[in-house]
Tab-separated table of C-alpha atoms in Angstrom:
chain	number	residue	atom	x	y	z
A	1	UNK	CA	43.672	-84.697	-24.128
A	2	UNK	CA	46.438	-84.604	-22.128
A	3	UNK	CA	47.953	-81.693	-20.451
A	4	UNK	CA	50.959	-79.775	-21.889
A	5	UNK	CA	53.031	-77.887	-19.262
A	6	UNK	CA	56.147	-75.986	-19.802
A	7	UNK	CA	56.429	-75.843	-15.622
A	8	UNK	CA	59.425	-75.952	-14.434
A	9	UNK	CA	58.507	-77.820	-11.247
A	10	UNK	CA	55.896	-79.037	-9.850
A	11	UNK	CA	55.701	-77.831	-6.752
A	12	UNK	CA	56.090	-74.615	-8.091
A	13	UNK	CA	52.409	-74.434	-8.630
A	14	UNK	CA	50.368	-74.126	-5.559
A	15	UNK	CA	48.101	-72.322	-4.083
A	16	UNK	CA	49.314	-69.833	-1.550
A	17	UNK	CA	45.699	-68.640	-0.233
A	18	UNK	CA	44.868	-68.679	3.235
A	19	UNK	CA	42.142	-71.076	4.129
A	20	UNK	CA	38.934	-69.658	4.062
A	21	UNK	CA	39.739	-66.862	1.692
A	22	UNK	CA	38.936	-66.320	-1.965
A	23	UNK	CA	41.319	-68.062	-3.933
A	24	UNK	CA	41.539	-66.377	-6.798
A	25	UNK	CA	42.853	-62.922	-4.932
A	26	UNK	CA	45.834	-61.944	-4.975
A	27	UNK	CA	46.478	-62.463	-0.669
A	28	UNK	CA	49.034	-59.508	-1.372
A	29	UNK	CA	46.617	-57.294	-3.739
A	30	UNK	CA	43.339	-58.210	-1.371
A	31	UNK	CA	43.677	-55.694	1.855
A	32	UNK	CA	45.248	-53.074	-0.421
A	33	UNK	CA	42.273	-52.966	-2.954
A	34	UNK	CA	38.769	-52.571	-2.208
A	35	UNK	CA	37.283	-54.492	-4.981
A	36	UNK	CA	33.742	-52.964	-4.544
A	37	UNK	CA	35.020	-49.200	-5.209
A	38	UNK	CA	35.094	-47.772	-8.704
A	39	UNK	CA	37.885	-49.060	-10.608
A	40	UNK	CA	39.069	-45.661	-11.799
A	41	UNK	CA	39.453	-44.542	-8.457
A	42	UNK	CA	40.671	-47.760	-6.659
A	43	UNK	CA	43.598	-46.565	-4.438
A	44	UNK	CA	47.083	-47.560	-5.666
A	45	UNK	CA	49.316	-50.745	-4.394
A	46	UNK	CA	52.502	-49.066	-4.491
A	47	UNK	CA	53.119	-45.134	-3.025
A	48	UNK	CA	54.601	-42.652	-5.145
A	49	UNK	CA	53.260	-40.937	-8.248
A	50	UNK	CA	53.561	-43.287	-11.223
A	51	UNK	CA	49.970	-43.461	-10.934
A	52	UNK	CA	47.835	-45.889	-13.495
A	53	UNK	CA	46.644	-43.285	-15.850
A	54	UNK	CA	46.974	-44.008	-19.371
A	55	UNK	CA	49.905	-42.093	-20.178
A	56	UNK	CA	52.344	-43.241	-16.371
A	57	UNK	CA	54.955	-45.217	-16.528
A	58	UNK	CA	53.188	-48.583	-15.058
A	59	UNK	CA	50.569	-48.164	-17.897
A	60	UNK	CA	53.043	-47.341	-20.684
A	61	UNK	CA	55.283	-50.874	-19.576
A	62	UNK	CA	51.760	-52.774	-19.334
A	63	UNK	CA	50.921	-52.205	-22.663
A	64	UNK	CA	54.139	-54.417	-23.846
A	65	UNK	CA	51.946	-57.299	-22.935
A	66	UNK	CA	49.623	-56.620	-26.340
A	67	UNK	CA	52.264	-56.393	-28.789
A	68	UNK	CA	51.433	-57.602	-32.070
A	69	UNK	CA	54.142	-60.465	-31.453
A	70	UNK	CA	52.722	-61.624	-28.347
A	71	UNK	CA	49.318	-61.618	-29.620
A	72	UNK	CA	50.138	-64.049	-32.367
A	73	UNK	CA	52.012	-65.803	-30.134
A	74	UNK	CA	48.663	-66.731	-28.090
A	75	UNK	CA	46.753	-67.270	-31.203
A	76	UNK	CA	48.838	-69.708	-32.380
A	77	UNK	CA	48.847	-71.352	-29.105
A	78	UNK	CA	45.087	-72.129	-29.569
A	79	UNK	CA	45.701	-72.758	-33.611
A	80	UNK	CA	47.494	-76.074	-33.007
A	81	UNK	CA	44.527	-77.339	-31.199
A	82	UNK	CA	41.561	-76.365	-33.248
A	83	UNK	CA	40.488	-74.291	-36.443
A	84	UNK	CA	37.556	-72.228	-34.875
A	85	UNK	CA	34.739	-70.660	-36.809
A	86	UNK	CA	33.815	-68.103	-34.132
A	87	UNK	CA	35.878	-66.233	-31.899
A	88	UNK	CA	34.974	-64.008	-28.995
A	89	UNK	CA	37.635	-61.612	-27.987
A	90	UNK	CA	36.804	-60.573	-24.532
A	91	UNK	CA	38.342	-56.936	-22.913
A	92	UNK	CA	39.172	-56.243	-26.800
A	93	UNK	CA	39.362	-52.417	-26.172
A	94	UNK	CA	40.366	-51.573	-29.902
A	95	UNK	CA	40.603	-55.359	-31.648
A	96	UNK	CA	44.222	-55.659	-31.737
A	97	UNK	CA	44.196	-59.255	-30.622
A	98	UNK	CA	41.413	-60.039	-33.199
A	99	UNK	CA	44.229	-58.124	-36.047
A	100	UNK	CA	46.854	-60.102	-34.999
A	101	UNK	CA	44.931	-63.166	-34.930
A	102	UNK	CA	44.358	-62.908	-38.700
A	103	UNK	CA	47.527	-63.389	-39.354
A	104	UNK	CA	47.335	-66.792	-37.911
A	105	UNK	CA	43.730	-67.842	-38.585
A	106	UNK	CA	42.313	-65.498	-41.336
A	107	UNK	CA	39.158	-67.468	-42.069
A	108	UNK	CA	37.867	-67.104	-38.322
A	109	UNK	CA	34.649	-64.800	-37.678
A	110	UNK	CA	35.927	-62.460	-34.580
A	111	UNK	CA	33.502	-60.458	-32.193
A	112	UNK	CA	34.910	-58.400	-29.258
A	113	UNK	CA	33.364	-57.547	-25.702
A	114	UNK	CA	34.506	-54.064	-24.128
A	115	UNK	CA	32.826	-52.164	-21.154
A	116	UNK	CA	33.684	-49.102	-22.790
A	117	UNK	CA	33.244	-47.333	-26.613
A	118	UNK	CA	36.274	-48.487	-27.898
A	119	UNK	CA	35.002	-52.104	-28.772
A	120	UNK	CA	32.523	-49.997	-31.382
A	121	UNK	CA	35.386	-48.471	-32.905
A	122	UNK	CA	37.037	-51.605	-33.460
A	123	UNK	CA	34.180	-52.860	-35.582
A	124	UNK	CA	33.732	-49.385	-37.489
A	125	UNK	CA	37.235	-49.886	-38.118
A	126	UNK	CA	36.790	-53.555	-38.841
A	127	UNK	CA	38.871	-55.250	-36.589
A	128	UNK	CA	35.825	-57.052	-35.275
A	129	UNK	CA	32.574	-58.142	-37.230
A	130	UNK	CA	30.473	-57.894	-33.783
A	131	UNK	CA	30.824	-55.401	-30.936
A	132	UNK	CA	29.388	-56.385	-27.649
A	133	UNK	CA	29.286	-53.458	-25.457
A	134	UNK	CA	29.091	-54.869	-21.584
A	135	UNK	CA	30.639	-57.034	-19.319
A	136	UNK	CA	30.656	-60.741	-20.068
A	137	UNK	CA	28.487	-62.128	-17.494
A	138	UNK	CA	25.930	-59.431	-18.355
A	139	UNK	CA	25.827	-60.230	-22.276
A	140	UNK	CA	26.492	-64.238	-21.730
A	141	UNK	CA	22.656	-64.999	-21.696
A	142	UNK	CA	22.451	-63.827	-25.176
A	143	UNK	CA	25.418	-65.471	-26.522
A	144	UNK	CA	24.978	-68.613	-25.224
A	145	UNK	CA	26.804	-71.017	-26.953
A	146	UNK	CA	28.100	-69.026	-29.966
A	147	UNK	CA	31.359	-69.299	-29.904
A	148	UNK	CA	34.475	-72.068	-30.522
A	149	UNK	CA	36.868	-69.651	-28.845
A	150	UNK	CA	36.933	-67.582	-25.871
A	151	UNK	CA	39.937	-65.292	-25.358
A	152	UNK	CA	40.611	-63.268	-21.972
A	153	UNK	CA	44.159	-61.889	-22.994
A	154	UNK	CA	45.692	-59.798	-19.398
A	155	UNK	CA	41.629	-59.025	-19.154
A	156	UNK	CA	40.771	-61.263	-15.514
A	157	UNK	CA	43.199	-59.064	-13.743
A	158	UNK	CA	41.081	-56.029	-14.581
A	159	UNK	CA	37.537	-56.995	-13.526
A	160	UNK	CA	35.837	-56.972	-10.113
A	161	UNK	CA	34.773	-60.890	-10.223
A	162	UNK	CA	37.247	-63.381	-12.390
A	163	UNK	CA	34.761	-66.132	-11.040
A	164	UNK	CA	31.437	-64.749	-12.383
A	165	UNK	CA	33.970	-63.768	-16.161
A	166	UNK	CA	35.005	-67.400	-16.484
A	167	UNK	CA	31.116	-69.026	-15.720
A	168	UNK	CA	30.203	-66.345	-18.342
A	169	UNK	CA	33.148	-67.725	-20.589
A	170	UNK	CA	31.986	-71.410	-20.846
A	171	UNK	CA	27.981	-70.058	-21.199
A	172	UNK	CA	29.063	-68.560	-24.280
A	173	UNK	CA	31.334	-71.017	-25.673
A	174	UNK	CA	29.911	-73.900	-27.648
A	175	UNK	CA	31.043	-77.614	-26.214
A	176	UNK	CA	33.942	-78.479	-27.191
A	177	UNK	CA	35.040	-75.337	-27.516
A	178	UNK	CA	37.948	-73.501	-26.120
A	179	UNK	CA	39.120	-70.665	-23.365
A	180	UNK	CA	42.305	-69.046	-23.984
A	181	UNK	CA	43.502	-67.247	-20.907
A	182	UNK	CA	46.967	-65.011	-20.626
A	183	UNK	CA	47.405	-63.787	-17.180
A	184	UNK	CA	50.464	-62.274	-14.989
A	185	UNK	CA	51.238	-65.335	-12.224
A	186	UNK	CA	51.494	-63.741	-8.622
A	187	UNK	CA	53.074	-66.944	-7.821
A	188	UNK	CA	56.414	-66.279	-9.571
A	189	UNK	CA	59.515	-66.198	-7.828
A	190	UNK	CA	60.148	-62.153	-9.047
A	191	UNK	CA	56.316	-61.602	-7.780
A	192	UNK	CA	57.137	-63.080	-4.389
A	193	UNK	CA	60.317	-61.292	-4.067
A	194	UNK	CA	59.276	-57.946	-5.104
A	195	UNK	CA	56.185	-58.333	-3.169
A	196	UNK	CA	53.888	-54.553	-3.982
A	197	UNK	CA	57.073	-53.407	-6.121
A	198	UNK	CA	55.976	-56.311	-9.036
A	199	UNK	CA	54.608	-54.480	-12.106
A	200	UNK	CA	51.559	-56.032	-12.185
A	201	UNK	CA	50.379	-55.048	-8.553
A	202	UNK	CA	51.051	-51.521	-9.531
A	203	UNK	CA	49.318	-51.244	-12.546
A	204	UNK	CA	45.924	-53.837	-10.856
A	205	UNK	CA	42.849	-51.927	-10.317
A	206	UNK	CA	41.339	-55.444	-8.836
A	207	UNK	CA	42.894	-58.296	-6.306
A	208	UNK	CA	42.408	-60.863	-8.967
A	209	UNK	CA	46.002	-61.725	-9.595
A	210	UNK	CA	45.236	-65.356	-10.156
A	211	UNK	CA	47.431	-68.408	-8.539
A	212	UNK	CA	47.713	-70.736	-11.797
A	213	UNK	CA	46.595	-73.574	-9.306
A	214	UNK	CA	43.442	-71.388	-8.047
A	215	UNK	CA	42.398	-70.866	-11.659
A	216	UNK	CA	42.997	-74.970	-12.662
A	217	UNK	CA	40.405	-75.428	-10.085
A	218	UNK	CA	38.495	-73.189	-10.532
A	219	UNK	CA	38.227	-73.950	-14.393
A	220	UNK	CA	37.911	-77.794	-13.566
A	221	UNK	CA	34.449	-76.664	-11.126
A	222	UNK	CA	32.880	-74.955	-14.166
A	223	UNK	CA	33.370	-77.693	-16.900
A	224	UNK	CA	36.433	-76.359	-18.095
A	225	UNK	CA	39.369	-78.899	-18.516
A	226	UNK	CA	42.692	-77.327	-19.002
A	227	UNK	CA	44.540	-78.998	-22.241
A	228	UNK	CA	47.892	-76.777	-22.167
A	229	UNK	CA	49.570	-74.719	-19.763
A	230	UNK	CA	52.537	-72.163	-21.458
A	231	UNK	CA	54.890	-70.614	-18.772
A	232	UNK	CA	57.666	-69.073	-20.585
A	233	UNK	CA	56.505	-67.913	-23.689
A	234	UNK	CA	54.199	-65.466	-21.762
A	235	UNK	CA	56.986	-64.084	-19.766
A	236	UNK	CA	57.286	-60.250	-20.090
A	237	UNK	CA	60.952	-59.093	-19.328
A	238	UNK	CA	59.912	-55.992	-17.057
A	239	UNK	CA	59.958	-57.241	-13.399
A	240	UNK	CA	63.244	-55.835	-12.235
A	241	UNK	CA	62.728	-52.575	-14.849
A	242	UNK	CA	59.415	-52.077	-13.318
A	243	UNK	CA	60.208	-52.125	-9.721
A	244	UNK	CA	63.374	-49.968	-10.641
A	245	UNK	CA	60.996	-47.412	-11.943
A	246	UNK	CA	58.441	-47.977	-9.064
A	247	UNK	CA	61.529	-47.426	-6.333
A	248	UNK	CA	63.140	-44.177	-8.468
A	249	UNK	CA	59.501	-43.170	-8.969
A	250	UNK	CA	59.193	-43.125	-5.069
A	251	UNK	CA	62.857	-41.599	-4.128
A	252	UNK	CA	62.564	-38.687	-6.525
A	253	UNK	CA	61.848	-35.483	-4.886
A	254	UNK	CA	58.448	-34.388	-5.431
A	255	UNK	CA	58.900	-30.810	-6.351
A	256	UNK	CA	58.050	-30.167	-10.075
A	257	UNK	CA	61.594	-28.918	-11.129
A	258	UNK	CA	63.942	-30.758	-8.990
A	259	UNK	CA	61.848	-33.990	-9.862
A	260	UNK	CA	62.470	-33.164	-13.219
A	261	UNK	CA	65.899	-32.376	-12.773
A	262	UNK	CA	66.801	-35.713	-11.037
A	263	UNK	CA	64.692	-37.690	-13.371
A	264	UNK	CA	67.065	-36.814	-16.421
A	265	UNK	CA	69.859	-37.808	-13.931
A	266	UNK	CA	68.822	-41.182	-13.488
A	267	UNK	CA	66.809	-41.733	-16.381
A	268	UNK	CA	70.089	-44.431	-17.701
A	269	UNK	CA	69.433	-46.725	-14.908
A	270	UNK	CA	65.812	-48.203	-15.946
A	271	UNK	CA	67.397	-48.647	-19.693
A	272	UNK	CA	70.367	-50.918	-18.224
A	273	UNK	CA	68.366	-52.756	-15.597
A	274	UNK	CA	66.146	-53.478	-18.737
A	275	UNK	CA	69.001	-54.896	-20.868
A	276	UNK	CA	70.575	-57.102	-18.056
A	277	UNK	CA	67.285	-58.373	-17.733
A	278	UNK	CA	66.622	-59.174	-21.011
A	279	UNK	CA	70.076	-61.086	-21.129
A	280	UNK	CA	68.916	-62.804	-18.243
A	281	UNK	CA	65.663	-64.196	-19.908
A	282	UNK	CA	66.304	-67.167	-21.111
A	283	UNK	CA	67.980	-68.147	-17.636
A	284	UNK	CA	64.846	-66.968	-15.570
A	285	UNK	CA	61.935	-68.424	-17.480
A	286	UNK	CA	63.993	-72.040	-16.413
A	287	UNK	CA	64.199	-71.158	-12.364
A	288	UNK	CA	60.291	-69.895	-11.622
A	289	UNK	CA	60.713	-66.516	-12.815
A	290	UNK	CA	58.609	-66.513	-15.716
A	291	UNK	CA	55.891	-63.747	-14.700
A	292	UNK	CA	53.081	-64.619	-16.728
A	293	UNK	CA	51.004	-68.103	-17.722
A	294	UNK	CA	48.982	-68.515	-20.716
A	295	UNK	CA	46.284	-71.380	-20.434
A	296	UNK	CA	43.570	-73.175	-23.386
A	297	UNK	CA	40.554	-75.193	-21.464
A	298	UNK	CA	37.758	-77.131	-23.234
A	299	UNK	CA	34.544	-76.800	-22.384
A	300	UNK	CA	33.371	-79.905	-21.474
A	301	UNK	CA	30.696	-81.877	-23.517
A	302	UNK	CA	28.607	-83.008	-20.846
A	303	UNK	CA	26.284	-81.133	-18.909
A	304	UNK	CA	27.576	-81.988	-14.929
A	305	UNK	CA	28.269	-78.276	-14.677
A	306	UNK	CA	25.479	-75.988	-14.858
A	307	UNK	CA	26.446	-72.105	-13.996
A	308	UNK	CA	24.843	-69.354	-12.721
A	309	UNK	CA	25.472	-67.766	-16.227
A	310	UNK	CA	23.979	-71.299	-17.705
A	311	UNK	CA	20.879	-70.709	-15.582
A	312	UNK	CA	20.582	-66.750	-16.744
A	313	UNK	CA	20.666	-68.580	-20.445
A	314	UNK	CA	17.952	-71.398	-20.013
A	315	UNK	CA	15.895	-68.471	-17.815
A	316	UNK	CA	15.978	-66.468	-21.513
A	317	UNK	CA	15.393	-69.475	-23.723
A	318	UNK	CA	11.986	-70.574	-21.599
A	319	UNK	CA	10.940	-67.104	-21.811
A	320	UNK	CA	10.787	-66.647	-25.640
A	321	UNK	CA	9.334	-70.188	-25.740
A	322	UNK	CA	6.624	-68.965	-23.432
A	323	UNK	CA	5.977	-65.949	-25.305
A	324	UNK	CA	6.294	-68.108	-28.844
A	325	UNK	CA	8.980	-66.531	-30.021
């Protein structure tokens, strides 16, 4: 199947990793974040007090990526390629994507994974049928070949090993199944111009903001063929707004009372910037400033690639045969 792409120029999709570096690491974030540290105590990429706490301004703005409208758009991008019977949403949290997906594909069975207890709450609420608590690379051997679709919507930015997650996704997919990925694009012009003040970098726990070219190459190595690329629809008009909030946060005085007074005084500025940014969105997404991408890849039906997760699954199967199960 030919790849459908809305990239504004082929020359824009380039890998800019240093020779010998991991191509899946954002070259600006990699020196700032320790990939081996606890994700809840990882150093903050942007100085200031707008921490990545659940109620902080960075977290509040980034939550806009998970609106029902955006989730439905992602599902619709997959629905025109396939009508899946089974769907695994990786990093599902409370199951917001499966809830939105049911409006588009009501007859699909949705399961979810998440390292925390939220996935069990999603199951109890009826948002997913099966809740798998843990990280996908650990769960993959017992879920091998079960799913027609695996979705990773702004998930790879939040994991310590993006390649392991992608390999595990291939393992749990059936041959011919589809992998749906949405991720922030560190190769966008906005990301390069704003540097560390680019909002997704401010919210990153790990240095896996994946350049599209590097993701494409990694998927190909794993036996996943890219069949659809969308650069415009996933764009979130918060680059200038986020940078404004982060810069104001850094500039405000530290003293609590003075900070509160100054915050009220400058509060209209981010709102005005956001209005301007939304008005400019049609132009920005056509000139290389689209800050996210959506990729759909299909698991190859042949077996030319054998991943580590596949090997683990095969080992488990052999063990079952040996024990007569």
